[in-house]
């Protein structure tokens, strides 16, 4: 029995490793288009910023590790150009055919590039990062325009700003960070201004030249690498990514999909969503790998939890904003609370918490949190509450930890939940 | 209608404030034995350490605030010496009788003192702290012995150590921090050793003199201030604290209890427990105050979540240890995982996570986490999962936030939960 995994980064290697653990007798082959596997692509902005010194620092495991320790064959430089599911074969660019019994499709996503140019960059692979680093070194650009106000766009804007460039961000919507939320956008815009990063919202950029910048970084969204499998007969969902069932099997029997190429169940809406993130890829890969090896595991879904650092500010969100909730048929109620992360005498910074709940069911729907170091932990509590379909009232009565060095006696999250419960009454 | 609240710190003032919010017409009187209300008693060790400069910094609200802004009468220096529930009266030490229609008993707890002496201290009230500060200033002690290895004992040991004293800790059990957990104890003992704090476990101290220290700090446990209400006919639970129903009403009709004097439902065992903590006091106070004002709110219970900083190490726990779980009739399974809190290139410290689950139901029972800054957030995620009665498998698939400055792509908590699920299979 041979398992072929297409894609050698987060989802693919999680799938291969899990399958190996569950079935020591399986033959496992990973086909990776690029030259490098298992690197933390999310660290690339920090490579540009200088926090990470070389791409090698981002590599988690080597092919040799997978081959020797996990008996997983890694083939880099192998681009799949077609899938012939009737024959259970994938076709490589070299013309070679690779037979499979089970297939895990973890081909990721690719950046949408509205235009190209010698000074136009994206930041999706190690190769992209190297090209940008070379340009920064050789050409010493002084101005940069970032196209896109999502996570990568804003991380890259602050990274380039940290390198001393004058930076502007151009975003085609009125709200930032893929969350339809004016409150969050206003806060983030304020922080960008403090970093002296120019922000242009609701601006469609037609060409690189129109930006008049030495360097243009495009982070204007991704597209799921789903076409080849769709050509082989797999269904796409309404998001354009691969449709999968709760076991992450595509509509082609024995073919599983995981990571940025596939949809995932959203635990708040109960409907498929496409929110490409590395954390989701790792978890989906584990489930897809297990099921490809014969297990029957269910992927419990995503809440769209994310965090990004913008000029020292941690900006996190999970679940739905009010606007998103309204479109999904909820009657959202929203509160915003600002409080200290720690007692005054521990020099606590302020944290701002927005909570959203459904008026009739009192069910928690989402949150956005901005602040200093306690933000990740607090958004994770909300993500956990969302997974448990918790009501605002239960969130308010959680038994959270407290000691003066770590927070105030009543955690700001509880204060916010108490206010939310009051507004719902 | 008059509500009398006995106790003017966490639970009492939460109760009074909530009652006022729900019923603007209620007459509300708070009787506080001491001279000061509304101060963060949990900050006292940090006052001793020097992080807090004066007791005034710990005061949250003044009596004037409660009187003017909340129309709540605050009477300090009023010690209740008896309750005559038949006549709906409390008797003060002055001889005065105060009539009530509803009573919230939030009289707290008191330290158990096995011995006293001129160089023997406890740290329960602002007065205790002032006496200790005076002694430290006037007598310049060079050695300190701390009796008790709970939270206050260990916080005080590190606070005195930080002031330059040679410190020893003497604890009458084999495990520290009120958690029967050899793993946790070993880790904490290691950290104490690094701080050059001597630790003597399983040692009963008969007298202050036997310790041969310039200063003796007793933090050997608390006793609920429940006797006066028990004398008036209220039932005590098996823990010795006041028995309350889910609305926090004692067995005396119209008399509610909240905070350190009362039991609370433990969400893991489903049985009453007595774990005196400020966070619980605040939450119980809110519910008791609401119900005393005529609402019908339920207190959802506690998980015993706590965190303490010991020589820079954050030590947190929630729910049950394996040993505690076994005694409660569970079949505990335990895993310990060590991982980086952040990617290597962000100089992440190590975090150690212990998770406990029940073998047959796979239900999560508890956790202990030690590490740097991400500890509070992670223990709170587990506390939330406990409140939701989550299984290990669901914990492993939580959609937690990730960005390199805040954590590794697969959060150590998820790694631990995955291992736990594997061990349960």
Short mmCIF file of N, CA, C and O in Angstrom, two decimals, chain A residues 12-118:
data_model
loop_
_atom_site.label_atom_id
_atom_site.label_comp_id
_atom_site.label_asym_id
_atom_site.label_seq_id
_atom_site.Cartn_x
_atom_site.Cartn_y
_atom_site.Cartn_z
N UNK A 12 1.44 18.62 4.43
CA UNK A 12 1.96 17.39 3.82
C UNK A 12 2.81 16.58 4.78
O UNK A 12 2.65 15.37 4.92
N UNK A 13 3.73 17.25 5.47
CA UNK A 13 4.62 16.51 6.35
C UNK A 13 3.90 16.05 7.62
O UNK A 13 4.23 15.01 8.18
N UNK A 14 2.91 16.82 8.08
CA UNK A 14 2.11 16.35 9.21
C UNK A 14 1.36 15.08 8.82
O UNK A 14 1.28 14.12 9.60
N UNK A 15 0.83 15.08 7.60
CA UNK A 15 0.08 13.91 7.12
C UNK A 15 1.00 12.70 7.01
O UNK A 15 0.67 11.60 7.48
N UNK A 16 2.15 12.89 6.39
CA UNK A 16 3.08 11.78 6.19
C UNK A 16 3.53 11.21 7.54
O UNK A 16 3.56 9.99 7.75
N UNK A 17 3.83 12.10 8.49
CA UNK A 17 4.35 11.64 9.78
C UNK A 17 3.28 10.89 10.57
O UNK A 17 3.54 9.86 11.19
N UNK A 18 2.06 11.39 10.51
CA UNK A 18 0.98 10.74 11.26
C UNK A 18 0.65 9.39 10.64
O UNK A 18 0.42 8.41 11.36
N UNK A 19 0.65 9.34 9.32
CA UNK A 19 0.35 8.08 8.64
C UNK A 19 1.40 7.03 9.01
O UNK A 19 1.07 5.87 9.30
N UNK A 20 2.66 7.46 9.02
CA UNK A 20 3.73 6.53 9.39
C UNK A 20 3.54 6.00 10.81
O UNK A 20 3.69 4.81 11.08
N UNK A 21 3.16 6.90 11.72
CA UNK A 21 3.01 6.49 13.10
C UNK A 21 1.90 5.44 13.23
O UNK A 21 2.01 4.48 14.01
N UNK A 22 0.84 5.61 12.46
CA UNK A 22 -0.29 4.68 12.58
C UNK A 22 -0.08 3.40 11.79
O UNK A 22 -0.68 2.38 12.09
N UNK A 23 0.73 3.45 10.73
CA UNK A 23 0.92 2.25 9.91
C UNK A 23 2.39 2.13 9.50
O UNK A 23 2.81 2.68 8.49
N UNK A 24 3.16 1.37 10.28
CA UNK A 24 4.59 1.24 10.00
C UNK A 24 4.87 0.56 8.66
O UNK A 24 5.99 0.66 8.14
N UNK A 25 3.88 -0.14 8.09
CA UNK A 25 4.14 -0.90 6.87
C UNK A 25 3.84 -0.10 5.60
O UNK A 25 4.15 -0.54 4.49
N UNK A 26 3.22 1.04 5.74
CA UNK A 26 2.83 1.85 4.58
C UNK A 26 4.08 2.36 3.85
O UNK A 26 5.05 2.76 4.48
N UNK A 27 4.02 2.36 2.52
CA UNK A 27 5.07 3.05 1.76
C UNK A 27 4.62 4.50 1.62
O UNK A 27 3.50 4.76 1.18
N UNK A 28 5.47 5.43 2.02
CA UNK A 28 5.06 6.85 1.99
C UNK A 28 6.05 7.67 1.17
O UNK A 28 7.26 7.64 1.43
N UNK A 29 5.52 8.39 0.20
CA UNK A 29 6.35 9.25 -0.64
C UNK A 29 5.79 10.66 -0.60
O UNK A 29 4.59 10.86 -0.79
N UNK A 30 6.66 11.62 -0.33
CA UNK A 30 6.25 13.03 -0.35
C UNK A 30 6.85 13.69 -1.58
O UNK A 30 8.06 13.62 -1.80
N UNK A 31 6.00 14.32 -2.39
CA UNK A 31 6.46 15.03 -3.58
C UNK A 31 6.40 16.53 -3.32
O UNK A 31 5.32 17.08 -3.08
N UNK A 32 7.53 17.18 -3.34
CA UNK A 32 7.57 18.63 -3.10
C UNK A 32 8.11 19.31 -4.34
O UNK A 32 9.17 18.95 -4.84
N UNK A 33 7.38 20.31 -4.78
CA UNK A 33 7.73 21.06 -5.97
C UNK A 33 9.04 21.83 -5.77
O UNK A 33 9.90 21.86 -6.66
N UNK A 34 9.21 22.44 -4.60
CA UNK A 34 10.38 23.28 -4.34
C UNK A 34 11.61 22.49 -3.95
O UNK A 34 11.63 21.25 -3.99
N UNK A 35 12.66 23.22 -3.57
CA UNK A 35 13.93 22.58 -3.24
C UNK A 35 14.03 22.29 -1.75
O UNK A 35 14.91 21.57 -1.31
N UNK A 36 13.13 22.86 -0.96
CA UNK A 36 13.27 22.82 0.49
C UNK A 36 11.96 22.30 1.08
O UNK A 36 10.88 22.63 0.61
N UNK A 37 12.04 21.49 2.11
CA UNK A 37 10.84 21.04 2.80
C UNK A 37 10.85 21.55 4.24
O UNK A 37 11.88 22.05 4.72
N UNK A 38 9.71 21.42 4.89
CA UNK A 38 9.62 21.61 6.33
C UNK A 38 10.25 22.88 6.84
O UNK A 38 11.06 22.86 7.75
N UNK A 39 9.89 24.01 6.24
CA UNK A 39 10.41 25.25 6.82
C UNK A 39 9.23 26.10 7.27
O UNK A 39 8.12 26.01 6.76
N UNK A 40 9.48 26.91 8.25
CA UNK A 40 8.43 27.74 8.83
C UNK A 40 8.19 28.96 7.98
O UNK A 40 8.78 30.02 8.20
N UNK A 41 7.30 28.84 7.00
CA UNK A 41 7.05 29.93 6.07
C UNK A 41 6.56 31.18 6.81
O UNK A 41 6.78 32.30 6.37
N UNK A 42 5.89 30.96 7.94
CA UNK A 42 5.39 32.10 8.71
C UNK A 42 6.51 32.94 9.28
O UNK A 42 6.30 34.07 9.73
N UNK A 43 7.72 32.39 9.28
CA UNK A 43 8.85 33.14 9.81
C UNK A 43 9.51 34.03 8.76
O UNK A 43 10.38 34.83 9.08
N UNK A 44 9.07 33.92 7.50
CA UNK A 44 9.74 34.67 6.43
C UNK A 44 9.73 36.20 6.65
O UNK A 44 10.76 36.85 6.45
N UNK A 45 8.60 36.78 7.11
CA UNK A 45 8.66 38.23 7.38
C UNK A 45 9.72 38.59 8.40
O UNK A 45 10.30 39.69 8.34
N UNK A 46 9.99 37.68 9.34
CA UNK A 46 10.98 37.96 10.38
C UNK A 46 12.39 37.77 9.86
O UNK A 46 13.35 38.29 10.43
N UNK A 47 12.50 37.00 8.79
CA UNK A 47 13.77 36.90 8.08
C UNK A 47 14.05 38.24 7.39
O UNK A 47 15.17 38.76 7.44
N UNK A 48 13.04 38.80 6.76
CA UNK A 48 13.21 40.10 6.10
C UNK A 48 13.52 41.18 7.14
O UNK A 48 14.40 42.02 6.95
N UNK A 49 12.82 41.12 8.25
CA UNK A 49 13.01 42.11 9.31
C UNK A 49 14.41 42.02 9.91
O UNK A 49 14.96 43.00 10.37
N UNK A 50 14.98 40.80 9.92
CA UNK A 50 16.31 40.62 10.49
C UNK A 50 16.31 39.85 11.80
O UNK A 50 17.36 39.52 12.34
N UNK A 51 15.12 39.57 12.31
CA UNK A 51 15.02 38.79 13.56
C UNK A 51 15.54 37.36 13.33
O UNK A 51 16.17 36.78 14.20
N UNK A 52 15.25 36.83 12.15
CA UNK A 52 15.77 35.52 11.75
C UNK A 52 16.97 35.79 10.86
O UNK A 52 16.89 36.61 9.95
N UNK A 53 18.09 35.11 11.15
CA UNK A 53 19.31 35.46 10.44
C UNK A 53 19.46 34.79 9.08
O UNK A 53 20.02 35.35 8.17
N UNK A 54 18.96 33.53 8.96
CA UNK A 54 19.03 32.88 7.65
C UNK A 54 17.87 31.93 7.49
O UNK A 54 17.26 31.50 8.48
N UNK A 55 17.58 31.61 6.23
CA UNK A 55 16.46 30.72 5.95
C UNK A 55 16.67 29.37 6.65
O UNK A 55 15.72 28.73 7.08
N UNK A 56 17.92 28.98 6.79
CA UNK A 56 18.20 27.70 7.45
C UNK A 56 17.63 27.66 8.87
O UNK A 56 17.24 26.61 9.36
N UNK A 57 17.58 28.82 9.52
CA UNK A 57 17.03 28.87 10.87
C UNK A 57 15.55 28.50 10.89
O UNK A 57 15.00 28.17 11.94
N UNK A 58 14.89 28.64 9.75
CA UNK A 58 13.45 28.36 9.69
C UNK A 58 13.16 26.89 9.40
O UNK A 58 12.02 26.45 9.49
N UNK A 59 14.20 26.16 9.01
CA UNK A 59 13.99 24.76 8.68
C UNK A 59 13.80 23.94 9.95
O UNK A 59 14.59 24.04 10.89
N UNK A 60 12.73 23.17 9.97
CA UNK A 60 12.43 22.38 11.16
C UNK A 60 13.09 21.01 11.07
O UNK A 60 13.82 20.60 11.95
N UNK A 61 12.83 20.29 9.96
CA UNK A 61 13.42 18.97 9.77
C UNK A 61 14.04 18.89 8.38
O UNK A 61 13.57 19.51 7.44
N UNK A 62 15.06 18.07 8.24
CA UNK A 62 15.69 17.86 6.94
C UNK A 62 15.07 16.63 6.28
O UNK A 62 14.49 15.78 6.96
N UNK A 63 15.21 16.51 4.94
CA UNK A 63 14.77 15.29 4.27
C UNK A 63 15.40 14.05 4.89
O UNK A 63 14.75 13.02 5.06
N UNK A 64 16.66 14.16 5.27
CA UNK A 64 17.36 13.01 5.86
C UNK A 64 16.67 12.54 7.13
O UNK A 64 16.55 11.33 7.39
N UNK A 65 16.15 13.49 7.92
CA UNK A 65 15.44 13.12 9.14
C UNK A 65 14.22 12.29 8.80
O UNK A 65 13.97 11.24 9.40
N UNK A 66 13.46 12.75 7.80
CA UNK A 66 12.24 12.01 7.44
C UNK A 66 12.58 10.63 6.89
O UNK A 66 11.91 9.65 7.19
N UNK A 67 13.65 10.57 6.09
CA UNK A 67 14.00 9.29 5.47
C UNK A 67 14.48 8.31 6.54
O UNK A 67 14.02 7.17 6.60
N UNK A 68 15.38 8.78 7.40
CA UNK A 68 15.99 7.87 8.36
C UNK A 68 15.09 7.60 9.56
O UNK A 68 14.88 6.46 9.95
N UNK A 69 14.58 8.67 10.15
CA UNK A 69 13.83 8.49 11.39
C UNK A 69 12.40 8.03 11.16
O UNK A 69 11.80 7.39 12.03
N UNK A 70 11.83 8.41 10.03
CA UNK A 70 10.41 8.12 9.85
C UNK A 70 10.13 7.24 8.64
O UNK A 70 8.97 6.98 8.32
N UNK A 71 11.20 6.83 7.94
CA UNK A 71 11.02 5.98 6.77
C UNK A 71 10.01 6.59 5.79
O UNK A 71 9.10 5.92 5.30
N UNK A 72 10.17 7.89 5.56
CA UNK A 72 9.30 8.60 4.62
C UNK A 72 10.19 9.10 3.48
O UNK A 72 11.18 9.79 3.73
N UNK A 73 9.85 8.72 2.25
CA UNK A 73 10.70 9.14 1.14
C UNK A 73 10.33 10.56 0.74
O UNK A 73 9.16 10.87 0.53
N UNK A 74 11.33 11.43 0.69
CA UNK A 74 11.11 12.83 0.34
C UNK A 74 11.69 13.08 -1.04
O UNK A 74 12.88 12.84 -1.26
N UNK A 75 10.86 13.57 -1.96
CA UNK A 75 11.38 13.90 -3.28
C UNK A 75 11.14 15.38 -3.55
O UNK A 75 10.01 15.80 -3.81
N UNK A 76 12.18 16.18 -3.48
CA UNK A 76 12.04 17.60 -3.76
C UNK A 76 12.17 17.83 -5.26
O UNK A 76 12.63 16.95 -6.00
N UNK A 77 11.79 19.01 -5.70
CA UNK A 77 11.88 19.34 -7.13
C UNK A 77 10.92 18.51 -7.98
O UNK A 77 11.14 18.34 -9.18
N UNK A 78 9.90 17.98 -7.38
CA UNK A 78 8.94 17.14 -8.10
C UNK A 78 7.60 17.85 -8.21
O UNK A 78 6.80 17.82 -7.28
N UNK A 79 7.37 18.50 -9.32
CA UNK A 79 6.11 19.22 -9.50
C UNK A 79 5.08 18.30 -10.15
O UNK A 79 5.32 17.73 -11.21
N UNK A 80 3.94 18.20 -9.51
CA UNK A 80 2.85 17.41 -10.07
C UNK A 80 2.14 18.25 -11.11
O UNK A 80 1.81 19.42 -10.85
N UNK A 81 1.89 17.69 -12.30
CA UNK A 81 1.22 18.45 -13.35
C UNK A 81 -0.16 17.90 -13.68
O UNK A 81 -0.94 18.56 -14.35
N UNK A 82 -0.44 16.70 -13.21
CA UNK A 82 -1.78 16.14 -13.44
C UNK A 82 -2.01 14.97 -12.49
O UNK A 82 -1.06 14.34 -12.00
N UNK A 83 -3.29 14.71 -12.23
CA UNK A 83 -3.68 13.55 -11.42
C UNK A 83 -4.62 12.71 -12.28
O UNK A 83 -5.56 13.23 -12.86
N UNK A 84 -4.31 11.45 -12.41
CA UNK A 84 -5.20 10.55 -13.14
C UNK A 84 -5.75 9.55 -12.13
O UNK A 84 -5.16 8.49 -11.90
N UNK A 85 -6.88 9.94 -11.56
CA UNK A 85 -7.38 9.16 -10.43
C UNK A 85 -7.86 7.78 -10.86
O UNK A 85 -7.76 6.82 -10.09
N UNK A 86 -8.35 7.67 -12.09
CA UNK A 86 -8.78 6.35 -12.58
C UNK A 86 -7.63 5.37 -12.53
O UNK A 86 -7.81 4.19 -12.16
N UNK A 87 -6.45 5.83 -12.86
CA UNK A 87 -5.26 4.97 -12.87
C UNK A 87 -4.49 5.06 -11.56
O UNK A 87 -3.44 4.46 -11.40
N UNK A 88 -4.99 5.88 -10.65
CA UNK A 88 -4.30 6.11 -9.36
C UNK A 88 -2.84 6.51 -9.60
O UNK A 88 -1.92 5.93 -9.06
N UNK A 89 -2.70 7.54 -10.44
CA UNK A 89 -1.35 8.02 -10.75
C UNK A 89 -1.30 9.54 -10.72
O UNK A 89 -2.26 10.21 -11.10
N UNK A 90 -0.17 10.08 -10.24
CA UNK A 90 0.09 11.49 -10.47
C UNK A 90 1.21 11.59 -11.50
O UNK A 90 2.11 10.74 -11.55
N UNK A 91 1.09 12.63 -12.33
CA UNK A 91 2.06 12.83 -13.39
C UNK A 91 2.98 13.97 -12.96
O UNK A 91 2.51 15.02 -12.50
N UNK A 92 4.30 13.75 -13.09
CA UNK A 92 5.25 14.81 -12.72
C UNK A 92 5.67 15.60 -13.96
O UNK A 92 5.52 15.13 -15.10
N UNK A 93 6.22 16.79 -13.73
CA UNK A 93 6.68 17.61 -14.86
C UNK A 93 7.71 16.87 -15.69
O UNK A 93 7.79 17.03 -16.91
N UNK A 94 8.50 16.04 -15.04
CA UNK A 94 9.53 15.27 -15.74
C UNK A 94 8.93 14.22 -16.67
O UNK A 94 9.63 13.61 -17.47
N UNK A 95 7.62 14.00 -16.56
CA UNK A 95 7.00 12.95 -17.38
C UNK A 95 6.79 11.67 -16.59
O UNK A 95 6.02 10.79 -16.98
N UNK A 96 7.46 11.59 -15.47
CA UNK A 96 7.34 10.39 -14.64
C UNK A 96 5.93 10.27 -14.08
O UNK A 96 5.26 11.26 -13.81
N UNK A 97 5.47 9.03 -13.93
CA UNK A 97 4.19 8.77 -13.29
C UNK A 97 4.44 8.13 -11.93
O UNK A 97 5.27 7.24 -11.82
N UNK A 98 3.74 8.60 -10.92
CA UNK A 98 3.89 8.02 -9.59
C UNK A 98 2.55 7.43 -9.17
O UNK A 98 1.54 8.13 -9.10
N UNK A 99 2.55 6.13 -8.95
CA UNK A 99 1.33 5.42 -8.59
C UNK A 99 1.01 5.62 -7.11
O UNK A 99 1.91 5.76 -6.28
N UNK A 100 -0.28 5.68 -6.81
CA UNK A 100 -0.67 5.77 -5.39
C UNK A 100 -1.85 4.87 -5.12
O UNK A 100 -2.64 4.57 -6.02
N UNK A 101 -1.95 4.44 -3.87
CA UNK A 101 -3.19 3.80 -3.41
C UNK A 101 -4.05 4.85 -2.71
O UNK A 101 -5.24 4.95 -2.92
N UNK A 102 -3.37 5.61 -1.85
CA UNK A 102 -4.03 6.74 -1.20
C UNK A 102 -3.23 7.99 -1.53
O UNK A 102 -2.01 7.92 -1.67
N UNK A 103 -3.95 9.11 -1.64
CA UNK A 103 -3.29 10.36 -1.96
C UNK A 103 -3.69 11.42 -0.94
O UNK A 103 -4.87 11.56 -0.61
N UNK A 104 -2.69 12.12 -0.42
CA UNK A 104 -2.99 13.32 0.39
C UNK A 104 -2.54 14.52 -0.42
O UNK A 104 -1.36 14.67 -0.74
N UNK A 105 -3.50 15.36 -0.74
CA UNK A 105 -3.21 16.56 -1.53
C UNK A 105 -3.00 17.71 -0.55
O UNK A 105 -3.92 18.14 0.14
N UNK A 106 -1.77 18.17 -0.47
CA UNK A 106 -1.43 19.24 0.45
C UNK A 106 -0.58 20.25 -0.32
O UNK A 106 0.53 20.60 0.08
N UNK A 107 -1.15 20.68 -1.45
CA UNK A 107 -0.40 21.49 -2.41
C UNK A 107 -0.44 22.97 -2.07
O UNK A 107 0.13 23.79 -2.79
N UNK A 108 -1.12 23.32 -0.98
CA UNK A 108 -1.07 24.70 -0.51
C UNK A 108 -1.83 25.69 -1.36
O UNK A 108 -2.81 25.33 -2.03
N UNK A 109 -1.36 26.90 -1.34
CA UNK A 109 -1.99 27.98 -2.09
C UNK A 109 -0.89 28.80 -2.74
O UNK A 109 0.29 28.61 -2.43
N UNK A 110 -1.28 29.68 -3.62
CA UNK A 110 -0.26 30.54 -4.25
C UNK A 110 -0.74 31.99 -4.18
O UNK A 110 -1.95 32.25 -4.15
N UNK A 111 0.20 32.92 -4.16
CA UNK A 111 -0.21 34.32 -4.08
C UNK A 111 -0.88 34.78 -5.37
O UNK A 111 -0.49 34.34 -6.45
N UNK A 112 -1.88 35.62 -5.23
CA UNK A 112 -2.50 36.26 -6.38
C UNK A 112 -1.66 37.49 -6.72
O UNK A 112 -1.45 38.35 -5.86
N UNK A 113 -1.17 37.53 -7.94
CA UNK A 113 -0.31 38.65 -8.34
C UNK A 113 -1.00 39.45 -9.42
O UNK A 113 -1.05 39.03 -10.58
N UNK A 114 -1.51 40.62 -9.10
CA UNK A 114 -2.21 41.42 -10.12
C UNK A 114 -1.25 41.98 -11.16
O UNK A 114 -1.68 42.34 -12.24
N UNK A 115 0.02 42.07 -10.85
CA UNK A 115 1.02 42.53 -11.81
C UNK A 115 2.39 42.02 -11.36
O UNK A 115 2.55 41.57 -10.23
N UNK A 116 3.35 42.09 -12.28
CA UNK A 116 4.71 41.65 -11.93
C UNK A 116 5.69 42.76 -12.32
O UNK A 116 5.28 43.78 -12.87
N UNK A 117 6.95 42.54 -12.04
CA UNK A 117 7.95 43.55 -12.38
C UNK A 117 9.25 43.23 -11.66
O UNK A 117 9.26 42.42 -10.73
N UNK A 118 10.33 43.88 -12.09
CA UNK A 118 11.64 43.61 -11.51
C UNK A 118 11.70 44.03 -10.04
O UNK A 118 12.47 43.47 -9.26
#
